[in-house]
PDB file of C-alpha atoms in Angstrom:
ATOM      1  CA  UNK H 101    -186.246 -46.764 114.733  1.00 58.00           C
ATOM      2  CA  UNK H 102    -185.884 -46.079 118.091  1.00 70.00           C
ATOM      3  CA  UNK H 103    -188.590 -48.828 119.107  1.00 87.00           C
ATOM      4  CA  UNK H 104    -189.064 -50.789 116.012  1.00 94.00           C
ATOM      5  CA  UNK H 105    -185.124 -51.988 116.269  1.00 95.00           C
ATOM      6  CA  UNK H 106    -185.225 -53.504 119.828  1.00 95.00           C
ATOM      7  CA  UNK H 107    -188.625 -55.052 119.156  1.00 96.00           C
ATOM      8  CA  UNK H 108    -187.233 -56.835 116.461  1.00 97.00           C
ATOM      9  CA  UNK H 109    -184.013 -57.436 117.814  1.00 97.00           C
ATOM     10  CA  UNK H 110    -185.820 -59.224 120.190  1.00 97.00           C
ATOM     11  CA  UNK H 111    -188.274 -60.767 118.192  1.00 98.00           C
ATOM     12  CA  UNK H 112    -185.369 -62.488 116.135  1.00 98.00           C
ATOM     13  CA  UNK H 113    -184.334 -64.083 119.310  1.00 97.00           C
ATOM     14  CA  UNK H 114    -187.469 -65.220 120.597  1.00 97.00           C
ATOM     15  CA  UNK H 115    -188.307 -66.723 117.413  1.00 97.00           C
ATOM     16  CA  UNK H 116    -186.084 -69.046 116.111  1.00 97.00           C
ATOM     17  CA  UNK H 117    -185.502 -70.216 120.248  1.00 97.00           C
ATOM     18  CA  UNK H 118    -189.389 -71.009 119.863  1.00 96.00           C
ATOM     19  CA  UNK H 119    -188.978 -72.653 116.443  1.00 95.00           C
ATOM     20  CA  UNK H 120    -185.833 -74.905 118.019  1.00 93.00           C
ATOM     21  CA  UNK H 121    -187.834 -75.726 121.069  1.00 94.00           C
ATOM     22  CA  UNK H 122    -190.871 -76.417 118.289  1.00 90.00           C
ATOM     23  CA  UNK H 123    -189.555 -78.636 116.208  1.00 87.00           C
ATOM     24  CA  UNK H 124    -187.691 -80.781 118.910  1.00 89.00           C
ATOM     25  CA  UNK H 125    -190.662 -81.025 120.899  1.00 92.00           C
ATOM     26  CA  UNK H 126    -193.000 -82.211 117.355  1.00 85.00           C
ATOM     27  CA  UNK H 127    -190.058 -84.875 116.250  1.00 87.00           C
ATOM     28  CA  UNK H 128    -189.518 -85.953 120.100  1.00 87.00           C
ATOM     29  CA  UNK H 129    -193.417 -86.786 120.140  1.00 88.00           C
ATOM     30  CA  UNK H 130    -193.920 -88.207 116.373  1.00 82.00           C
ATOM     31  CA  UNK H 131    -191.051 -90.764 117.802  1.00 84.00           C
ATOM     32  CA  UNK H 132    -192.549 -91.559 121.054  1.00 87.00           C
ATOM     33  CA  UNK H 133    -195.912 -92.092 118.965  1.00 81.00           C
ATOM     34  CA  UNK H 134    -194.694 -93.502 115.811  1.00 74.00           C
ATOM     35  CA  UNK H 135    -191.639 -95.359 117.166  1.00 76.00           C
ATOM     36  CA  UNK H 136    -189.087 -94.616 114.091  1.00 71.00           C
ATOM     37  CA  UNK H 137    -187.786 -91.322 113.304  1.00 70.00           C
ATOM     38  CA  UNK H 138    -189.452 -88.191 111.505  1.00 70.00           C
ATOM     39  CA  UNK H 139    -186.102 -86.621 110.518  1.00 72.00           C
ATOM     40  CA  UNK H 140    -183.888 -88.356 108.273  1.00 73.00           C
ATOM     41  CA  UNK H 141    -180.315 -87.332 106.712  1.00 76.00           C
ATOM     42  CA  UNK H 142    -180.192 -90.206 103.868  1.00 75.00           C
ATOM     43  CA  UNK H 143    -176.515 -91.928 103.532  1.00 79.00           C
ATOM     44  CA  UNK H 144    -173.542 -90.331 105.270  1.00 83.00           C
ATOM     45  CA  UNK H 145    -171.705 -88.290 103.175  1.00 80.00           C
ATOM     46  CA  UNK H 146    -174.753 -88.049 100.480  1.00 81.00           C
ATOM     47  CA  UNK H 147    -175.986 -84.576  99.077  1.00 75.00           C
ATOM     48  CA  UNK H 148    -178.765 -84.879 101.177  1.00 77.00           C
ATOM     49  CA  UNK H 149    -176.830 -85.645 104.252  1.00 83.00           C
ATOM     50  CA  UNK H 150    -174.966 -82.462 103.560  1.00 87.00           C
ATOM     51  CA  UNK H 151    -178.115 -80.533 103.372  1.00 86.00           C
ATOM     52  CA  UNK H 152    -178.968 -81.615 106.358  1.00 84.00           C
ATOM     53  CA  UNK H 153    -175.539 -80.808 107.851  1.00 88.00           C
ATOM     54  CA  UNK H 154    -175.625 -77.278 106.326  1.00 89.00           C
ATOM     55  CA  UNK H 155    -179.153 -76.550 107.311  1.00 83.00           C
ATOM     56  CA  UNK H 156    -177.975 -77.639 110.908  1.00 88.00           C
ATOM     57  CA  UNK H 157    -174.721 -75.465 111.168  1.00 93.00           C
ATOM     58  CA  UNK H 158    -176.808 -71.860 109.832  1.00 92.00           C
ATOM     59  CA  UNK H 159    -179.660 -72.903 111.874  1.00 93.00           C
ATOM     60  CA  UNK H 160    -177.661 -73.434 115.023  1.00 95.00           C
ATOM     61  CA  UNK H 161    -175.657 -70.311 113.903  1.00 96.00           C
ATOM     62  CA  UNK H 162    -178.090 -67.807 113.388  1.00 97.00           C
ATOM     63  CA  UNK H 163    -180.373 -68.845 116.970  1.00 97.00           C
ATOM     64  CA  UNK H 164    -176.752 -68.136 118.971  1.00 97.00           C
ATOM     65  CA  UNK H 165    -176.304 -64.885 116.832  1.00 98.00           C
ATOM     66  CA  UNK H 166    -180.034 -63.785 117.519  1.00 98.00           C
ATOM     67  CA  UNK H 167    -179.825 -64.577 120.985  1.00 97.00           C
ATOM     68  CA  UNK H 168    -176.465 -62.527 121.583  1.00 98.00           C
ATOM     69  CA  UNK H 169    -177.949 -59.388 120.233  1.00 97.00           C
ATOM     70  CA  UNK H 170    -180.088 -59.254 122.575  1.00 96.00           C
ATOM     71  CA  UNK H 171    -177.635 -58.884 124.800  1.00 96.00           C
ATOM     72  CA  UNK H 172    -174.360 -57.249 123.014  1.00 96.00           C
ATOM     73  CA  UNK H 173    -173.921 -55.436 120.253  1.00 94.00           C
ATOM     74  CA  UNK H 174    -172.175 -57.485 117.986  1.00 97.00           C
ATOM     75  CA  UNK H 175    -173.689 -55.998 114.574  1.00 96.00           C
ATOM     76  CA  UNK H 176    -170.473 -54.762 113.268  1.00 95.00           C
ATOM     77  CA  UNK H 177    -169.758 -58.208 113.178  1.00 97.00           C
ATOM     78  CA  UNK H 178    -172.538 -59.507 111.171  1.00 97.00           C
ATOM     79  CA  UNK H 179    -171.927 -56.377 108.610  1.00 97.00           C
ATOM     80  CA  UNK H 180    -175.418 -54.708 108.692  1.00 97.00           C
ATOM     81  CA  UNK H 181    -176.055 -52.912 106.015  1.00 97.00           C
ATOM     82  CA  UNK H 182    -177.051 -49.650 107.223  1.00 95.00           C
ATOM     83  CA  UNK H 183    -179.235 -48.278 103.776  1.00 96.00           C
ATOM     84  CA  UNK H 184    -181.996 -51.649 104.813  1.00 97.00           C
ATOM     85  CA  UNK H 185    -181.775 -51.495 108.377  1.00 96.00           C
ATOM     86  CA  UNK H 186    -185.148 -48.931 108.008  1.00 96.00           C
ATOM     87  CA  UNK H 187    -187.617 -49.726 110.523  1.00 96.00           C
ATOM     88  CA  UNK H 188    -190.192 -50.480 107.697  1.00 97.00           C
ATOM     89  CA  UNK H 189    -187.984 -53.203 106.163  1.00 98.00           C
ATOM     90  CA  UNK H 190    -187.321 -54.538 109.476  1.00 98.00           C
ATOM     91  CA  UNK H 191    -190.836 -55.036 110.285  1.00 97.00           C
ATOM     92  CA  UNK H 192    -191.822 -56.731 106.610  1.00 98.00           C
ATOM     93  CA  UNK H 193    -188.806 -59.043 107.738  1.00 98.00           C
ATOM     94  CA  UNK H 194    -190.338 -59.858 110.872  1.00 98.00           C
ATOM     95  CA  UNK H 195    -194.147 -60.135 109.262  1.00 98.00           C
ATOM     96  CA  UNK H 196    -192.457 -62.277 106.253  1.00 98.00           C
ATOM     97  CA  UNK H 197    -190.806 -64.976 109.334  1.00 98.00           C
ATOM     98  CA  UNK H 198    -194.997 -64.879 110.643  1.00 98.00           C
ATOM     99  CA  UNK H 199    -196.000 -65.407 107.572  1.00 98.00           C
ATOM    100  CA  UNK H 200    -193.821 -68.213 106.839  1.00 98.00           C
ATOM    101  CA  UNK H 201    -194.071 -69.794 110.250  1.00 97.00           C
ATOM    102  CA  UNK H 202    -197.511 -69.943 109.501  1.00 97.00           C
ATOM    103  CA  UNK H 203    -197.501 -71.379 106.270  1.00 97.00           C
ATOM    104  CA  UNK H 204    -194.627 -73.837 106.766  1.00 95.00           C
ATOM    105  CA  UNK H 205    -196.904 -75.197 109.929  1.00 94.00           C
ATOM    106  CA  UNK H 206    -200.056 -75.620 107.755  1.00 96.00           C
ATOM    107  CA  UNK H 207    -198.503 -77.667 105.022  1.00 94.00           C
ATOM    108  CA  UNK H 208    -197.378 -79.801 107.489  1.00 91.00           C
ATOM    109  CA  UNK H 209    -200.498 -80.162 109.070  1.00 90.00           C
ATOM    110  CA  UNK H 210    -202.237 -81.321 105.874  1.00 94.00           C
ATOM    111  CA  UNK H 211    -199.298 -83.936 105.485  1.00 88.00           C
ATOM    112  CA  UNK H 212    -200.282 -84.723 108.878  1.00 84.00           C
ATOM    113  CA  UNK H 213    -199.007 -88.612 109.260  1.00 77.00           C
ATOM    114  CA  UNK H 214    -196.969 -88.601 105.836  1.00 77.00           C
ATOM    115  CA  UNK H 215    -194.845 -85.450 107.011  1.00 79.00           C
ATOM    116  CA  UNK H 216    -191.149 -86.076 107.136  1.00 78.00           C
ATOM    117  CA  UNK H 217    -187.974 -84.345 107.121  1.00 76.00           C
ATOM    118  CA  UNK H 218    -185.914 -85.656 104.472  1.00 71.00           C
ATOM    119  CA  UNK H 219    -186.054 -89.004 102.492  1.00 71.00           C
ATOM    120  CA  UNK H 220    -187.510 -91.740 104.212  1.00 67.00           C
ATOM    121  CA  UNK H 221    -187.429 -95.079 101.945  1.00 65.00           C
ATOM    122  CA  UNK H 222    -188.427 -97.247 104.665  1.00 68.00           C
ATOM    123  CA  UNK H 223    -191.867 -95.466 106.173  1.00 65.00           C
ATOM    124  CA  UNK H 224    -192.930 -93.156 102.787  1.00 67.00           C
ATOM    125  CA  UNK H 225    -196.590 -92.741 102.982  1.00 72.00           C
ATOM    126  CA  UNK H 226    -198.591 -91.522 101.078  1.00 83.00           C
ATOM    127  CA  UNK H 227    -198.228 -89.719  97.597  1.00 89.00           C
ATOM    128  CA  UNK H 228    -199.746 -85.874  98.225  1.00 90.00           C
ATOM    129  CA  UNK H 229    -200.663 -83.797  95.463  1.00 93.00           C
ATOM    130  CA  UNK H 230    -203.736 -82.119  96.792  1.00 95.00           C
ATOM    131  CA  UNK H 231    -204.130 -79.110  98.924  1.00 95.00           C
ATOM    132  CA  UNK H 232    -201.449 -76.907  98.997  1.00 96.00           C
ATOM    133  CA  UNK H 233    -199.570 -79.125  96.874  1.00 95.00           C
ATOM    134  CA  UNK H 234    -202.140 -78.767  93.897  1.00 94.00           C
ATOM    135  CA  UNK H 235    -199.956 -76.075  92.683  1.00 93.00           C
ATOM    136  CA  UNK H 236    -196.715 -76.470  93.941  1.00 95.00           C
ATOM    137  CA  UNK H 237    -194.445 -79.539  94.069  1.00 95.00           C
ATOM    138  CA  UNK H 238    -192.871 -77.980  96.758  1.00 95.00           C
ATOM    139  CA  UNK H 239    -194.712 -75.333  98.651  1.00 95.00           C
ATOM    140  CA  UNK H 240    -193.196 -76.448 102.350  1.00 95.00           C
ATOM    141  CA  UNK H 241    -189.736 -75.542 100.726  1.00 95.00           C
ATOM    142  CA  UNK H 242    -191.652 -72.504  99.414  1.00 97.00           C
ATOM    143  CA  UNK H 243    -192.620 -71.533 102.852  1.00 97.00           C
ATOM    144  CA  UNK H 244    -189.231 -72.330 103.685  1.00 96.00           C
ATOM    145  CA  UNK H 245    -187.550 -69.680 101.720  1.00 97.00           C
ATOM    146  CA  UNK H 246    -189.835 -67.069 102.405  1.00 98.00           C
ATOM    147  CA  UNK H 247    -188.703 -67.213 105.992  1.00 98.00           C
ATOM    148  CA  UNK H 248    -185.334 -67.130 104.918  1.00 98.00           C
ATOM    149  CA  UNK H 249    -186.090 -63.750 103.074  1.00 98.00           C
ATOM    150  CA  UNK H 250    -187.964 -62.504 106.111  1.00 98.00           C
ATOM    151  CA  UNK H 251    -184.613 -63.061 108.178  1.00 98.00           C
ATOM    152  CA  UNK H 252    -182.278 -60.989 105.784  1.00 98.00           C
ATOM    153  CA  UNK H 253    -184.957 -58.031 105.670  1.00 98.00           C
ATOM    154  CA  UNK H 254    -185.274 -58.318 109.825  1.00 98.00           C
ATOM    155  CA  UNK H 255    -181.451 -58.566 110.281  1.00 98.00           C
ATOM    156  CA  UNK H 256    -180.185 -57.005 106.934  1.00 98.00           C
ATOM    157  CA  UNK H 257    -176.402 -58.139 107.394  1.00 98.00           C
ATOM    158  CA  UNK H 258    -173.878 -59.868 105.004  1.00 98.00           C
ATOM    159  CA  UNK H 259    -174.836 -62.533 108.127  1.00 98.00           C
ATOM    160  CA  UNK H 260    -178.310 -63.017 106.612  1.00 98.00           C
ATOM    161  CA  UNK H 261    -177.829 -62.495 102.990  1.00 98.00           C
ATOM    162  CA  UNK H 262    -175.344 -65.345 103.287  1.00 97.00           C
ATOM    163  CA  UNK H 263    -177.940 -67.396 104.877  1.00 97.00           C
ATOM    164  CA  UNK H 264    -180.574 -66.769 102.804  1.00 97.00           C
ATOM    165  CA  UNK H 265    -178.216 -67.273  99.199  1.00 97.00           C
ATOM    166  CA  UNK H 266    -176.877 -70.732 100.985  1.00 95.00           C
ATOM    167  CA  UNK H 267    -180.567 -71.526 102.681  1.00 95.00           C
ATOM    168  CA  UNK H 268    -182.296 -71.338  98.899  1.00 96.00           C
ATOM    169  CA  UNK H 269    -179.470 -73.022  97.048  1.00 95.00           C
ATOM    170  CA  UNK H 270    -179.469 -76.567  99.508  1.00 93.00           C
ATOM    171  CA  UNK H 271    -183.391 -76.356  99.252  1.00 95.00           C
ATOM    172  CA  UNK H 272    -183.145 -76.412  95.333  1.00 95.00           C
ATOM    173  CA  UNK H 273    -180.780 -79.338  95.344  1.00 93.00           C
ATOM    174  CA  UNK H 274    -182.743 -81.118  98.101  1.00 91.00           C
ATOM    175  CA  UNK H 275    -185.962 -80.630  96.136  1.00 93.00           C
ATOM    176  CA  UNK H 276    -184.287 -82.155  93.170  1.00 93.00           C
ATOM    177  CA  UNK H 277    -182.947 -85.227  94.783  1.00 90.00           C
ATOM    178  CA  UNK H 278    -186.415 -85.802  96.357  1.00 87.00           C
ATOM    179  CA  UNK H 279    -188.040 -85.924  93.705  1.00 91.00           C
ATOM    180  CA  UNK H 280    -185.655 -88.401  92.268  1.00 90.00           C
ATOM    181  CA  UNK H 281    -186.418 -90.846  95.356  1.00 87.00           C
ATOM    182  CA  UNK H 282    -190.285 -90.278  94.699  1.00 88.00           C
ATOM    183  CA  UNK H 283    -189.698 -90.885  91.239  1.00 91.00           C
ATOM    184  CA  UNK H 284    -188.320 -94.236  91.934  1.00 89.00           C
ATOM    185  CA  UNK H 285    -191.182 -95.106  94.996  1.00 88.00           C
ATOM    186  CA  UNK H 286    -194.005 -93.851  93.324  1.00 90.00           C
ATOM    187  CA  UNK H 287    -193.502 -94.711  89.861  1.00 91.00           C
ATOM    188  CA  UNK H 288    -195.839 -93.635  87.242  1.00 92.00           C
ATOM    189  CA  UNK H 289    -197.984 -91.569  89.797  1.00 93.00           C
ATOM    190  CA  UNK H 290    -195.384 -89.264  90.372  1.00 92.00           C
ATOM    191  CA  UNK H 291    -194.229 -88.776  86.804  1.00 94.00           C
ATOM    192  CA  UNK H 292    -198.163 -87.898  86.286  1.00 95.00           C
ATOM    193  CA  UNK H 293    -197.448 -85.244  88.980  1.00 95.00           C
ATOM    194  CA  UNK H 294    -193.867 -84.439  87.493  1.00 94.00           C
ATOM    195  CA  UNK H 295    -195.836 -83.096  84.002  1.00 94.00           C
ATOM    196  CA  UNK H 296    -198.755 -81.475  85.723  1.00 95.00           C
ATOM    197  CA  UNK H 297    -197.731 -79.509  88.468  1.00 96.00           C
ATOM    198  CA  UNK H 298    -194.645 -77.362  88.509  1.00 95.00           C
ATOM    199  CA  UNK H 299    -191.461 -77.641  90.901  1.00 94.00           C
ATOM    200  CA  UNK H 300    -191.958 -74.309  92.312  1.00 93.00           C
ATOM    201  CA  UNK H 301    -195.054 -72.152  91.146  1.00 86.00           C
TER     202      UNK H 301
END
C-alpha cells in the first residue's frame, strides 16, 4: 500500500487534468476545422441539457477533488471506504480508467467526422452501425461507464460511488433520448438497427 496508494493518488490527478486538457484541445480544433460546434447541450432546460449540466458539475468536481489529494489529505471527506481501499483494487481501478480511455478514444476515432457530443439536428452525419457499433448501440457510453467504475475502485469513497450511480443513470437516459432523435432523422434505417442490435450488449 505503501507505494501503490500515492501512485494512484497521483495517477487520479494526472488523469482526468489530461482528459480536460484532451477534450478541450479535440473540440477547440474540430471548431477551428469544421466551423460549428462538436459539443451540443440540445434546448435549455431539456433532459439532455441537464445531462450535460450534470456531467459538467461531477466532471469539474471530481478533477478539483483529484487534484487536492495530491496535495492534502482530504479523504475523510470523500468517505473512503477503508475494506476497498486494497492496493489490488486500486490498481484494477486505475487499469479499468486505461482501459476505458482507450476504448472511449477508439470509438471515436472510427466515428471520425460523424463524432459528436450530444444531439446535433443541424450537422448529423452519417448513420454508424459498423465497427464497434456492430454489437452495441452504444459502446462509447459503454466505454463511458467502465471508466466510471474504474474511478470508484481507484478512489473507493461514497465520493465515487455517487459518481459512478449518477454517471450511469444520465448515460441511460441520454442514450434513450438519442435514440429517439435518430429515430426521427434516420427513419426506417435506424428502426432496422433498433431490432437488430441491442442498446447495450
Amino acid at each position: 500500500m505503501e507505494s501503490v496508494e500515492p501512485l494512484v493518488r497521483h495517477f487520479l490527478g494526472i488523469y482526468f487534468l489530461m482528459i480536460g486538457l484532451h477534450y478541450t484541445s479535440r473540440s477547440l480544433g474540430l471548431f477551428e476545422r469544421m466551423r460549428f460546434s462538436h459539443i451540443h447541450y440540445g434546448k435549455r432546460g431539456s433532459g439532455t441539457w441537464w445531462h450535460r449540466h450534470t456531467f459538467n458539475v461531477f466532471r469539474a468536481s471530481i478533477l478539483a477533488i483529484c487534484l487536492i489529494r495530491i496535495v492534502f489529505d482530504i479523504d475523510p471527506w470523500l468517505g473512503v471506504l477503508p475494506w476497498l481501499y486494497q492496493p489490488a483494487v486500486l490498481l484494477t481501478g486505475a487499469l479499468l480508467l486505461l482501459a476505458s480511455f482507450s476504448l472511449v478514444d477508439y470509438v471515436q476515432a472510427y466515428m471520425h467526422q460523424d463524432w459528436r457530443s450530444g444531439i446535433d439536428e443541424t450537422h448529423h452525419g452519417h448513420l454508424i452501425t459498423s465497427g464497434p457499433f456492430r454489437r452495441s448501440r452504444n459502446p462509447l457510453f459503454m466505454a463511458i461507464m467502465l471508466g466510471q467504475l474504474g474511478f470508484f475502485l481507484a478512489l473507493p469513497s461514497v465520493f465515487s460511488l455517487i459518481c459512478l450511480v449518477i454517471g450511469v443513470v444520465v448515460l441511460m437516459r441520454q442514450a434513450r433520448s438519442e435514440e429517439r432523435t435518430l429515430v426521427r432523422l434516420y427513419g426506417d434505417a435506424y428502426q432496422e438497427y433498433l431490432a437488430r442490435v441491442p442498446r447495450w450488449l
